[in-house]
XYZ file of N, CA and C in Angstrom:
807
model
N -38.567 70.323 11.967
C -39.547 70.420 10.876
C -40.850 69.840 11.344
N -41.969 70.577 11.143
C -43.272 70.161 11.636
C -43.697 68.904 10.946
N -44.271 68.011 11.753
C -44.782 66.756 11.197
C -43.725 65.720 10.996
N -42.420 66.050 11.170
C -41.355 65.062 10.971
C -41.228 64.222 12.221
N -40.941 62.947 12.112
C -40.825 62.075 13.279
C -39.571 62.398 14.061
N -39.685 62.322 15.406
C -38.518 62.518 16.252
C -37.561 61.356 16.093
N -36.248 61.691 16.174
C -35.255 60.622 16.117
C -35.274 59.861 17.417
N -35.293 58.549 17.286
C -35.313 57.717 18.487
C -33.902 57.610 19.017
N -33.714 57.926 20.309
C -32.410 57.824 20.941
C -32.248 56.425 21.511
N -31.066 55.855 21.264
C -30.806 54.495 21.737
C -30.156 54.541 23.109
N -30.047 53.382 23.698
C -29.595 53.298 25.093
C -28.205 53.888 25.267
N -27.314 53.690 24.289
C -25.963 54.241 24.414
C -25.994 55.763 24.434
N -26.833 56.353 23.563
C -26.932 57.816 23.537
C -27.575 58.342 24.816
N -28.592 57.665 25.286
C -29.255 58.088 26.526
C -28.295 58.027 27.703
N -27.426 57.006 27.714
C -26.475 56.872 28.819
C -25.466 58.007 28.794
N -24.998 58.383 27.605
C -24.056 59.495 27.508
C -24.703 60.802 27.970
N -25.954 61.038 27.581
C -26.652 62.257 28.013
C -26.842 62.258 29.517
N -27.096 61.062 30.070
C -27.296 60.974 31.513
C -25.997 61.261 32.244
N -24.851 60.762 31.719
C -23.559 61.019 32.356
C -23.190 62.494 32.279
N -23.592 63.171 31.214
C -23.299 64.606 31.065
C -24.296 65.486 31.811
N -25.300 64.908 32.438
C -26.283 65.677 33.189
C -27.333 66.328 32.339
N -27.454 65.895 31.103
C -28.461 66.475 30.229
C -29.817 65.843 30.504
N -30.843 66.633 30.206
C -32.210 66.147 30.440
C -32.587 65.164 29.338
N -33.118 64.059 29.768
C -33.518 63.041 28.811
C -34.845 63.433 28.194
N -34.932 63.462 26.879
C -36.189 63.870 26.224
C -37.245 62.779 26.319
N -38.485 63.216 26.285
C -39.605 62.290 26.199
C -39.829 61.992 24.718
N -39.754 60.723 24.352
C -39.848 60.382 22.935
C -40.704 59.152 22.746
N -41.221 59.127 21.583
C -41.964 57.932 21.164
C -41.355 57.452 19.858
N -41.667 56.270 19.504
C -41.077 55.733 18.277
C -41.498 56.547 17.061
N -42.710 56.945 17.037
C -43.222 57.698 15.886
C -44.256 58.703 16.379
N -44.326 59.820 15.692
C -45.375 60.776 15.993
C -46.688 60.304 15.403
N -47.697 60.779 15.971
C -49.026 60.362 15.530
C -49.262 60.787 14.091
N -49.785 59.850 13.336
C -50.139 60.139 11.959
C -48.983 60.095 10.989
N -47.801 59.761 11.469
C -46.655 59.692 10.550
C -45.960 58.355 10.752
N -46.171 57.390 9.845
C -45.659 56.031 9.979
C -44.578 55.824 8.931
N -43.484 55.198 9.344
C -42.379 54.949 8.400
C -42.830 54.025 7.295
N -42.270 54.265 6.114
C -42.679 53.476 4.957
C -42.029 52.104 4.944
N -40.814 51.956 5.623
C -40.123 50.677 5.559
C -40.713 49.712 6.578
N -40.559 48.410 6.391
C -41.166 47.430 7.284
C -40.521 47.455 8.657
N -41.298 47.126 9.669
C -40.838 47.097 11.051
C -40.759 45.666 11.527
N -39.885 45.438 12.517
C -39.831 44.117 13.115
C -40.855 44.007 14.231
N -40.755 42.941 15.006
C -41.773 42.717 16.047
C -41.716 43.759 17.144
N -40.563 44.461 17.276
C -40.432 45.506 18.296
C -40.737 46.894 17.751
N -41.152 46.974 16.503
C -41.491 48.259 15.921
C -40.302 49.055 15.451
N -39.157 48.401 15.179
C -37.943 49.082 14.743
C -37.641 48.649 13.313
N -37.331 49.611 12.455
C -37.029 49.292 11.060
C -35.567 48.876 10.917
N -35.258 48.254 9.786
C -33.872 47.835 9.527
C -32.934 49.031 9.423
N -33.420 50.107 8.832
C -32.581 51.303 8.703
C -32.235 51.879 10.066
N -33.213 51.899 10.979
C -32.940 52.403 12.321
C -31.952 51.500 13.058
N -32.083 50.194 12.852
C -31.176 49.259 13.518
C -29.750 49.438 13.012
N -29.564 49.585 11.710
C -28.237 49.805 11.148
C -27.657 51.124 11.625
N -28.469 52.175 11.685
C -28.003 53.478 12.151
C -27.558 53.402 13.601
N -28.300 52.640 14.411
C -27.938 52.512 15.817
C -26.604 51.799 15.983
N -26.364 50.782 15.177
C -25.096 50.051 15.280
C -23.938 50.948 14.882
N -24.112 51.735 13.832
C -23.059 52.659 13.412
C -22.799 53.713 14.482
N -23.848 54.234 15.111
C -23.669 55.210 16.188
C -22.924 54.593 17.359
N -23.240 53.348 17.656
C -22.571 52.669 18.769
C -21.086 52.496 18.481
N -20.728 52.211 17.249
C -19.318 52.085 16.898
C -18.599 53.419 17.078
N -19.261 54.524 16.691
C -18.650 55.854 16.846
C -18.422 56.155 18.313
N -19.392 55.826 19.151
C -19.274 56.088 20.595
C -18.136 55.278 21.192
N -17.997 54.004 20.760
C -16.940 53.148 21.299
C -15.570 53.656 20.888
N -15.439 54.184 19.676
C -14.160 54.729 19.246
C -13.824 55.989 20.050
N -14.826 56.840 20.326
C -14.604 58.061 21.107
C -14.153 57.736 22.518
N -14.607 56.642 23.060
C -14.223 56.235 24.414
C -12.882 55.515 24.444
N -12.185 55.455 23.285
C -10.857 54.850 23.238
C -10.849 53.350 23.097
N -11.930 52.744 22.712
C -11.985 51.296 22.541
C -11.685 50.965 21.086
N -10.653 50.131 20.928
C -10.230 49.713 19.584
C -11.009 48.485 19.189
N -12.089 48.647 18.615
C -12.919 47.493 18.244
C -13.042 47.426 16.739
N -13.120 46.245 16.261
C -13.330 46.042 14.830
C -14.769 46.378 14.500
N -15.005 47.112 13.427
C -16.394 47.462 13.086
C -17.267 46.225 12.991
N -18.403 46.318 13.681
C -19.341 45.201 13.659
C -20.019 45.102 12.315
N -20.359 46.239 11.763
C -21.059 46.254 10.481
C -20.769 47.565 9.788
N -20.721 47.562 8.515
C -20.528 48.772 7.724
C -21.608 48.834 6.672
N -21.624 49.984 6.008
C -22.630 50.145 4.967
C -22.400 49.194 3.802
N -21.121 48.725 3.660
C -20.821 47.801 2.567
C -20.933 46.344 2.982
N -21.402 46.107 4.220
C -21.527 44.720 4.670
C -22.527 43.983 3.798
N -22.134 42.804 3.263
C -23.060 42.092 2.370
C -24.275 41.600 3.124
N -25.374 41.494 2.460
C -26.592 41.005 3.107
C -26.425 39.561 3.541
N -27.199 39.128 4.529
C -27.087 37.762 5.044
C -27.278 36.713 3.964
N -27.999 37.053 2.899
C -28.265 36.047 1.865
C -26.979 35.576 1.203
N -25.957 36.472 1.110
C -24.712 36.082 0.465
C -23.931 35.094 1.311
N -24.127 35.132 2.616
C -23.427 34.187 3.484
C -23.891 32.766 3.261
N -25.099 32.643 2.734
C -25.606 31.290 2.486
C -24.868 30.595 1.353
N -24.036 31.346 0.582
C -23.309 30.741 -0.533
C -22.081 29.975 -0.070
N -21.688 30.130 1.217
C -20.496 29.455 1.723
C -20.578 27.944 1.636
N -21.697 27.307 2.037
C -21.738 25.848 1.951
C -21.478 25.324 0.543
N -22.024 26.001 -0.496
C -21.792 25.522 -1.854
C -20.321 25.644 -2.229
N -19.636 26.694 -1.752
C -18.211 26.826 -1.996
C -17.422 25.701 -1.356
N -17.808 25.309 -0.151
C -17.135 24.187 0.510
C -17.368 22.887 -0.242
N -18.578 22.734 -0.766
C -18.860 21.524 -1.539
C -17.987 21.467 -2.794
N -17.838 22.610 -3.470
C -16.979 22.644 -4.660
C -15.529 22.333 -4.307
N -15.081 22.853 -3.151
C -13.715 22.579 -2.714
C -13.516 21.097 -2.437
N -14.519 20.463 -1.811
C -14.425 19.029 -1.531
C -14.381 18.221 -2.826
N -15.192 18.623 -3.801
C -15.183 17.924 -5.087
C -13.838 18.082 -5.796
N -13.266 19.292 -5.744
C -11.954 19.509 -6.355
C -10.883 18.664 -5.679
N -10.984 18.530 -4.353
C -10.001 17.717 -3.618
C -10.107 16.251 -4.018
N -11.342 15.753 -4.148
C -11.522 14.361 -4.564
C -10.971 14.137 -5.973
N -11.228 15.097 -6.872
C -10.714 14.965 -8.236
C -9.189 14.994 -8.256
N -8.596 15.879 -7.436
C -7.134 15.948 -7.379
C -6.539 14.663 -6.818
N -7.204 14.080 -5.806
C -6.721 12.816 -5.234
C -6.780 11.695 -6.259
N -7.885 11.623 -7.003
C -8.013 10.586 -8.034
C -6.949 10.762 -9.118
N -6.703 12.019 -9.512
C -5.682 12.282 -10.529
C -4.293 11.884 -10.036
N -4.019 12.164 -8.745
C -2.720 11.789 -8.191
C -2.538 10.277 -8.185
N -3.591 9.543 -7.862
C -3.517 8.080 -7.874
C -3.260 7.554 -9.283
N -3.915 8.163 -10.273
C -3.699 7.739 -11.657
C -2.260 8.014 -12.099
N -1.727 9.165 -11.689
C -0.349 9.501 -12.046
C 0.625 8.521 -11.399
N 0.344 8.135 -10.145
C 1.209 7.155 -9.478
C 1.173 5.818 -10.204
N -0.024 5.380 -10.601
C -0.142 4.109 -11.330
C 0.602 4.183 -12.661
N 0.481 5.327 -13.352
C 1.195 5.501 -14.622
C 2.700 5.477 -14.408
N 3.156 6.098 -13.316
C 4.589 6.096 -13.017
C 5.097 4.686 -12.756
N 4.308 3.888 -12.016
C 4.711 2.504 -11.772
C 4.784 1.715 -13.080
N 3.821 1.935 -13.960
C 3.829 1.226 -15.247
C 5.053 1.606 -16.076
N 5.409 2.882 -16.049
C 6.589 3.329 -16.796
C 7.853 2.688 -16.234
N 7.956 2.632 -14.900
C 9.130 2.012 -14.288
C 9.212 0.529 -14.625
N 8.065 -0.159 -14.627
C 8.061 -1.578 -14.986
C 8.475 -1.771 -16.445
N 7.999 -0.872 -17.313
C 8.387 -0.960 -18.725
C 9.883 -0.737 -18.897
N 10.415 0.240 -18.175
C 11.857 0.485 -18.239
C 12.638 -0.738 -17.765
N 12.152 -1.370 -16.691
C 12.845 -2.552 -16.176
C 12.832 -3.685 -17.196
N 11.686 -3.860 -17.870
C 11.601 -4.909 -18.893
C 12.558 -4.615 -20.051
N 12.603 -3.355 -20.476
C 13.522 -2.979 -21.559
C 14.968 -3.180 -21.119
N 15.241 -2.830 -19.862
C 16.607 -3.013 -19.343
C 16.995 -4.486 -19.349
N 16.049 -5.357 -18.996
C 16.347 -6.789 -18.986
C 16.568 -7.322 -20.398
N 15.894 -6.712 -21.391
C 16.085 -7.135 -22.781
C 17.384 -6.587 -23.352
N 17.823 -5.446 -22.808
C 19.043 -4.831 -23.331
C 20.272 -5.665 -23.048
N 20.358 -6.227 -21.872
C 21.561 -6.974 -21.542
C 21.347 -7.925 -20.404
N 21.684 -9.171 -20.611
C 21.620 -10.156 -19.548
C 23.000 -10.408 -19.003
N 23.246 -11.647 -18.649
C 24.539 -11.988 -18.081
C 25.653 -11.870 -19.115
N 25.305 -12.000 -20.392
C 26.323 -11.915 -21.438
C 26.554 -10.484 -21.903
N 25.761 -9.545 -21.374
C 25.986 -8.134 -21.664
C 25.656 -7.749 -23.080
N 24.613 -8.290 -23.665
C 24.234 -7.932 -25.021
C 22.748 -7.697 -25.126
N 22.351 -7.044 -26.211
C 20.942 -6.806 -26.475
C 20.314 -8.105 -26.964
N 19.336 -8.601 -26.210
C 18.781 -9.913 -26.529
C 18.010 -9.899 -27.843
N 17.285 -8.813 -28.112
C 16.544 -8.737 -29.375
C 17.512 -8.690 -30.550
N 18.554 -7.877 -30.411
C 19.558 -7.795 -31.476
C 20.270 -9.129 -31.647
N 20.578 -9.791 -30.536
C 21.246 -11.090 -30.625
C 20.367 -12.117 -31.330
N 19.057 -12.085 -31.012
C 18.151 -13.040 -31.657
C 18.097 -12.801 -33.164
N 18.024 -11.541 -33.569
C 18.004 -11.228 -35.003
C 19.294 -11.675 -35.678
N 20.408 -11.417 -35.016
C 21.698 -11.805 -35.588
C 21.821 -13.318 -35.703
N 21.347 -14.027 -34.671
C 21.419 -15.490 -34.701
C 20.569 -16.054 -35.836
N 19.377 -15.506 -36.025
C 18.516 -15.996 -37.106
C 19.114 -15.683 -38.474
N 19.704 -14.503 -38.593
C 20.400 -14.191 -39.854
C 21.515 -15.197 -40.116
N 22.206 -15.574 -39.054
C 23.285 -16.557 -39.207
C 22.735 -17.920 -39.605
N 21.543 -18.279 -39.069
C 20.923 -19.554 -39.444
C 20.595 -19.566 -40.934
N 20.005 -18.474 -41.408
C 19.664 -18.382 -42.830
C 20.917 -18.496 -43.688
N 21.967 -17.789 -43.289
C 23.202 -17.824 -44.072
C 23.842 -19.208 -44.045
N 23.815 -19.858 -42.863
C 24.435 -21.183 -42.751
C 23.689 -22.216 -43.587
N 22.349 -22.185 -43.548
C 21.581 -23.142 -44.356
C 21.766 -22.873 -45.847
N 21.876 -21.601 -46.191
C 22.104 -21.279 -47.604
C 23.460 -21.799 -48.073
N 24.481 -21.603 -47.253
C 25.812 -22.103 -47.627
C 25.812 -23.626 -47.726
N 25.162 -24.285 -46.744
C 25.127 -25.752 -46.768
C 24.346 -26.261 -47.971
N 23.263 -25.589 -48.310
C 22.462 -25.999 -49.465
C 23.255 -25.869 -50.758
N 24.009 -24.801 -50.867
C 24.838 -24.629 -52.068
C 25.869 -25.748 -52.199
N 26.449 -26.147 -51.074
C 27.422 -27.247 -51.113
C 26.742 -28.549 -51.525
N 25.525 -28.774 -50.958
C 24.787 -29.995 -51.305
C 24.441 -30.013 -52.796
N 23.989 -28.885 -53.319
C 23.626 -28.819 -54.737
C 24.846 -29.053 -55.635
N 25.946 -28.417 -55.297
C 27.156 -28.603 -56.109
C 27.634 -30.059 -56.063
N 27.575 -30.642 -54.868
C 28.009 -32.045 -54.745
C 27.063 -32.977 -55.490
N 25.767 -32.687 -55.425
C 24.793 -33.532 -56.115
C 24.981 -33.452 -57.623
N 25.233 -32.252 -58.116
C 25.492 -32.103 -59.550
C 26.754 -32.872 -59.958
N 27.759 -32.849 -59.089
C 28.980 -33.603 -59.389
C 28.703 -35.108 -59.423
N 27.887 -35.581 -58.452
C 27.521 -37.000 -58.431
C 26.750 -37.370 -59.697
N 25.861 -36.463 -60.110
C 25.066 -36.730 -61.308
C 25.963 -36.833 -62.541
N 26.968 -35.986 -62.630
C 27.899 -36.053 -63.768
C 28.679 -37.374 -63.766
N 29.132 -37.778 -62.568
C 29.872 -39.044 -62.483
C 28.982 -40.236 -62.822
N 27.718 -40.166 -62.363
C 26.792 -41.259 -62.675
C 26.537 -41.339 -64.170
N 26.494 -40.174 -64.820
C 26.299 -40.171 -66.269
C 27.500 -40.809 -66.980
N 28.702 -40.542 -66.486
C 29.896 -41.168 -67.074
C 29.866 -42.689 -66.884
N 29.460 -43.113 -65.677
C 29.374 -44.551 -65.421
C 28.363 -45.198 -66.361
N 27.257 -44.501 -66.571
C 26.222 -45.028 -67.457
C 26.755 -45.162 -68.877
N 27.515 -44.156 -69.306
C 28.025 -44.186 -70.680
C 29.106 -45.263 -70.870
N 29.878 -45.534 -69.835
C 30.984 -46.492 -69.956
C 30.616 -47.901 -69.476
N 29.386 -48.071 -69.074
C 28.984 -49.382 -68.550
C 28.947 -50.410 -69.675
N 29.371 -51.661 -69.321
C 29.377 -52.742 -70.310
C 28.117 -53.595 -70.238
N 27.352 -53.458 -69.187
C 26.159 -54.297 -69.036
C 25.006 -53.450 -68.524
N 23.853 -54.051 -68.582
C 22.634 -53.334 -68.175
C 22.591 -53.074 -66.675
N 23.177 -53.962 -65.887
C 23.147 -53.748 -64.428
C 23.896 -52.477 -64.045
N 25.063 -52.271 -64.616
C 25.829 -51.064 -64.304
C 25.101 -49.810 -64.790
N 24.541 -49.907 -66.000
C 23.789 -48.748 -66.496
C 22.563 -48.471 -65.624
N 21.895 -49.518 -65.152
C 20.740 -49.329 -64.272
C 21.130 -48.697 -62.950
N 22.284 -49.137 -62.404
C 22.768 -48.538 -61.149
C 23.094 -47.065 -61.342
N 23.695 -46.740 -62.481
C 24.018 -45.338 -62.765
C 22.744 -44.510 -62.898
N 21.725 -45.069 -63.518
C 20.443 -44.359 -63.630
C 19.825 -44.119 -62.258
N 19.923 -45.110 -61.371
C 19.385 -44.940 -60.007
C 20.111 -43.826 -59.262
N 21.430 -43.761 -59.476
C 22.200 -42.688 -58.818
C 21.747 -41.323 -59.319
N 21.560 -41.177 -60.607
C 21.118 -39.888 -61.158
C 19.716 -39.528 -60.672
N 18.839 -40.528 -60.583
C 17.480 -40.260 -60.091
C 17.505 -39.816 -58.635
N 18.350 -40.467 -57.851
C 18.479 -40.060 -56.440
C 19.059 -38.652 -56.327
N 19.977 -38.321 -57.201
C 20.564 -36.976 -57.184
C 19.507 -35.915 -57.465
N 18.603 -36.241 -58.385
C 17.522 -35.288 -58.695
C 16.633 -35.063 -57.472
N 16.330 -36.137 -56.729
C 15.515 -36.000 -55.514
C 16.224 -35.142 -54.469
N 17.536 -35.319 -54.373
C 18.305 -34.502 -53.427
C 18.240 -33.022 -53.808
N 18.345 -32.753 -55.114
C 18.267 -31.358 -55.566
C 16.889 -30.767 -55.270
N 15.840 -31.544 -55.515
C 14.485 -31.064 -55.234
C 14.282 -30.811 -53.742
N 14.868 -31.681 -52.913
C 14.706 -31.512 -51.463
C 15.384 -30.251 -50.950
N 16.370 -29.785 -51.683
C 17.078 -28.574 -51.247
C 16.214 -27.315 -51.356
N 15.014 -27.458 -51.894
C 14.099 -26.308 -51.921
C 13.693 -25.863 -50.517
N 13.938 -26.735 -49.509
C 13.566 -26.371 -48.139
C 14.273 -25.080 -47.721
N 15.483 -24.893 -48.230
C 16.243 -23.717 -47.817
C 15.553 -22.437 -48.243
N 14.945 -22.455 -49.401
C 14.247 -21.263 -49.888
C 13.039 -20.958 -49.017
N 12.265 -22.018 -48.670
C 11.057 -21.818 -47.862
C 11.398 -21.384 -46.441
N 12.292 -22.123 -45.810
C 12.654 -21.766 -44.432
C 13.353 -20.418 -44.376
N 14.153 -20.121 -45.391
C 14.831 -18.830 -45.416
C 13.847 -17.676 -45.466
N 12.781 -17.822 -46.268
C 11.769 -16.765 -46.350
C 11.057 -16.575 -45.011
N 10.716 -17.687 -44.360
C 10.000 -17.587 -43.087
C 10.884 -16.997 -41.991
N 12.119 -17.440 -41.949
C 13.024 -16.888 -40.940
C 13.269 -15.408 -41.196
N 13.339 -15.028 -42.465
C 13.525 -13.614 -42.790
C 12.353 -12.776 -42.285
N 11.127 -13.315 -42.371
C 9.964 -12.601 -41.832
C 10.081 -12.430 -40.319
N 10.533 -13.492 -39.644
C 10.711 -13.404 -38.190
C 11.775 -12.370 -37.843
N 12.850 -12.367 -38.599
C 13.910 -11.381 -38.374
C 13.375 -9.965 -38.571
N 12.542 -9.772 -39.595
C 11.943 -8.458 -39.819
C 11.070 -8.021 -38.661
N 10.297 -8.965 -38.101
C 9.452 -8.636 -36.949
C 10.301 -8.269 -35.737
N 11.380 -9.017 -35.520
C 12.268 -8.709 -34.398
C 12.931 -7.345 -34.570
N 13.317 -7.021 -35.789
C 13.930 -5.716 -36.025
C 12.922 -4.591 -35.815
N 11.655 -4.852 -36.153
C 10.614 -3.845 -35.898
C 10.478 -3.608 -34.393
N 10.450 -4.707 -33.621
C 10.376 -4.578 -32.159
C 11.603 -3.838 -31.632
N 12.751 -4.166 -32.189
C 13.985 -3.505 -31.749
C 13.934 -2.006 -32.034
N 13.418 -1.618 -33.185
C 13.301 -0.189 -33.513
C 12.380 0.525 -32.535
N 11.263 -0.124 -32.183
C 10.337 0.491 -31.236
C 10.977 0.638 -29.856
N 11.713 -0.377 -29.449
C 12.391 -0.312 -28.152
C 13.441 0.795 -28.154
N 14.200 0.890 -29.229
C 15.207 1.953 -29.324
C 14.563 3.331 -29.306
N 13.381 3.453 -29.928
C 12.672 4.738 -29.901
C 12.261 5.093 -28.475
N 11.788 4.106 -27.715
C 11.417 4.354 -26.320
C 12.639 4.713 -25.488
N 13.762 4.059 -25.768
C 14.988 4.378 -25.036
C 15.421 5.811 -25.326
N 15.296 6.249 -26.574
C 15.658 7.628 -26.917
C 14.742 8.626 -26.225
N 13.469 8.261 -26.071
C 12.532 9.168 -25.399
C 12.893 9.319 -23.928
N 13.157 8.196 -23.259
C 13.458 8.239 -21.826
C 14.915 8.582 -21.544
N 15.791 8.312 -22.494
C 17.215 8.547 -22.285
C 17.935 7.269 -21.900
N 19.076 7.036 -22.532
C 19.826 5.811 -22.268
C 20.305 5.749 -20.824
N 20.711 6.893 -20.264
C 21.194 6.891 -18.883
C 20.074 6.547 -17.919
N 18.867 7.042 -18.200
C 17.729 6.743 -17.332
C 17.410 5.261 -17.353
N 17.480 4.648 -18.534
C 17.216 3.212 -18.637
C 18.321 2.421 -17.949
N 19.558 2.863 -18.094
C 20.689 2.127 -17.519
C 20.645 2.120 -16.000
N 20.021 3.152 -15.402
C 19.951 3.227 -13.941
C 18.882 2.325 -13.351
N 18.018 1.751 -14.193
C 16.926 0.906 -13.703
C 17.422 -0.521 -13.573
N 17.097 -1.145 -12.441
C 17.458 -2.549 -12.246
C 16.517 -3.425 -13.049
N 17.085 -4.420 -13.711
C 16.269 -5.346 -14.501
C 15.404 -6.173 -13.569
N 14.094 -6.245 -13.873
C 13.164 -6.982 -13.013
C 13.043 -8.432 -13.407
N 13.532 -8.783 -14.608
C 13.399 -10.154 -15.088
C 14.719 -10.870 -14.881
N 14.713 -11.862 -14.028
C 15.931 -12.620 -13.745
C 16.059 -13.778 -14.717
N 17.272 -14.248 -14.888
C 17.509 -15.392 -15.759
C 17.061 -16.659 -15.055
N 15.959 -17.262 -15.540
C 15.447 -18.483 -14.940
C 16.015 -19.685 -15.688
N 17.312 -19.868 -15.582
C 17.979 -20.937 -16.312
C 18.949 -21.634 -15.384
N 19.482 -22.746 -15.872
C 20.461 -23.467 -15.069
C 21.851 -22.908 -15.332
N 22.809 -23.462 -14.625
C 24.172 -22.938 -14.714
C 24.851 -23.270 -16.030
N 24.261 -24.176 -16.837
C 24.889 -24.575 -18.099
C 24.500 -23.676 -19.267
N 23.620 -22.698 -19.023
C 23.155 -21.879 -20.148
C 24.305 -21.120 -20.807
N 25.221 -20.633 -19.989
C 26.324 -19.847 -20.549
C 27.218 -20.669 -21.465
N 27.113 -22.001 -21.360
C 27.937 -22.860 -22.211
C 27.242 -23.202 -23.517
N 25.935 -22.881 -23.625
C 25.149 -23.280 -24.792
C 24.959 -22.094 -25.723
N 26.038 -21.610 -26.259
C 25.970 -20.439 -27.129
C 25.956 -20.795 -28.604
N 26.191 -22.057 -28.930
C 26.217 -22.433 -30.330
C 27.500 -21.985 -30.998
N 27.584 -22.160 -32.306
C 28.803 -21.744 -33.024
C 28.969 -20.236 -32.995
N 30.209 -19.810 -32.991
C 30.507 -18.379 -32.949
C 30.204 -17.738 -34.289
N 29.876 -16.453 -34.249
C 29.652 -15.687 -35.467
C 30.984 -15.451 -36.176
N 30.892 -15.051 -37.433
C 32.100 -14.742 -38.190
C 32.839 -13.599 -37.521
N 34.112 -13.803 -37.286
C 34.918 -12.772 -36.644
C 34.869 -12.820 -35.138
N 34.085 -13.722 -34.555
C 33.977 -13.841 -33.115
C 34.463 -15.220 -32.681
N 34.755 -15.333 -31.406
C 35.161 -16.616 -30.862
C 36.594 -16.978 -31.224
N 36.927 -18.245 -30.984
C 38.283 -18.753 -31.217
C 38.325 -19.479 -32.552
N 39.286 -19.136 -33.386
C 39.450 -19.768 -34.689
C 40.461 -20.905 -34.634
N 40.582 -21.587 -35.742
C 41.524 -22.705 -35.816
C 42.958 -22.232 -35.641
N 43.261 -21.038 -36.133
C 44.611 -20.503 -35.969
C 44.942 -20.297 -34.498
N 43.942 -19.867 -33.716
C 44.173 -19.683 -32.281
C 44.447 -21.020 -31.600
N 43.718 -22.050 -32.047
C 43.937 -23.378 -31.460
C 45.321 -23.911 -31.834
N 45.709 -23.717 -33.093
C 47.031 -24.178 -33.523
C 48.142 -23.449 -32.783
N 47.871 -22.168 -32.458
C 48.902 -21.389 -31.763
C 49.168 -21.929 -30.364
N 48.186 -22.622 -29.775
C 48.393 -23.181 -28.439
C 49.423 -24.304 -28.442
N 49.595 -24.963 -29.592
C 50.522 -26.097 -29.665
C 51.887 -25.709 -30.228
N 52.045 -24.455 -30.597
C 53.340 -24.010 -31.127
C 54.326 -23.755 -29.988
């Protein structure tokens, strides 16, 4: 076509024509008066011509039996997209740091859970094989019951003393005996008033027992969450820091527990 620029032949094409004995054409980059619209590099070659030459070179290499990976294709992304790689690496590094921090937090949480399990295990059973929180609640309940029973005995006995003192007062022949009987009755009244301690201490101990039972309920809830078998497999971390006489200091036995008088009498039969 008249006025159209001649196609520039590249070195690979010229070499093939030379090997085939063909005459090499005289060519210039552009015909006079016809300049390409696209920008040229410092050697006067446009980007389109450079890409076309690379594609032609790949075709020639395949024809010669060379198995080469394509250097560039029409779908090859522009160099500007390659600049996004560093930011991707930075994001990957940040994700790795976040994952490492999360793993450390999970490890710390796991250690805390194991320590909590060990503490619960130590509260569940010591050398005597019983739940210490439950035992404490039971012991305090027994204290309240024992003081209540003792107070009732004291009140009944004091009332009996007061009745006897009243009889002595009524049967007395002189003022000294009547005065002594009055003193006995007055002392009995003071004893009855002093027995109010049982009501006050009983209320306070009952509050403590309620708090212990609340703690026990929370511990039992945690045991149900983790599982009794899981807790049982944990070694107790809290050792008994006591002397060898602790096992002998159990106090009076609960009702229905321990050795009764009948058992002692049976030893002598």
